[in-house]
Amino acid sequence: LGRPEFVADRLEGCEPADLASLLRAKARKGSTTGGSVITALGICPASGSGSGAPSRAWLFYLEDCVKDAAPAVIAEVARSGPVYMLTGDSHANAMDVAARIGTAQFEAVHSDLRPEEKLAKVREFDGALKEEAGRDSW
């Protein structure tokens, strides 16, 4: 189980002989849709198992959907101050979602972040807001 290229590499040499190539081709074709994740599962019977069973591979396409109300909700929040997107998704997926919501609503889009990086960003923004609030209260 893993990314299609990872699974295809492990299916090399399994029967049918073109299974790895077919898996790569199907994954490339499906990777053109924004906001999607493609993962694969492959099974290659152990050699000498006597089963004669062919190898098998499956592709799973998972796609995030932006709720219909999201653009209006984010626009409302943005009227009160800057909105930042912090996500672990790829930059391409993050930008696709931002475009669906309205990129003008976001001060910035930060992608490919690990959980600890998201926390660091939140702390950074929190510190900046506290500093700004302190200056404005004089």
Steps between C-alpha positions, in 0.01 A plus 500: 500500500641840409555747221441345157867525400606322822251217442587472128869462587413205720283339232784495245560141395157380612242355263341642292825654382348839410317552832757748637490703176119501498493617861741787425300606193165498685650695791643766264164535329320547834756741643376787284203568725569761765425430864535127458718238662581180320619195688551145381486151641684218328525128562767283343475133607821353637701320235479126533170521686348272241182705492555623145294802601570817304611819671235756576505877545237751602501879481305710746410859413410716797388857450431777746184696441451862596162544666263737325493736800880521534561801270239711682625395845864575417400834343314593820800408717735691265301820560621487863868449422751296305431132429784254449475149365727253681494151352701184469371456146722559200533853365298405190211365709510800736489745210213305340296527820594868540383565143168327569447715811647816351873567522437867580354388835838368619786714622725201426484128428755283682517142373705184546510566875553237767288533818785660696552751218131595511527552875809718453312714245201540734735607779672743262167655395380510862816684610469750217133567583580547871782738413273697266222512760748628758615781270145602417393515865730791591 
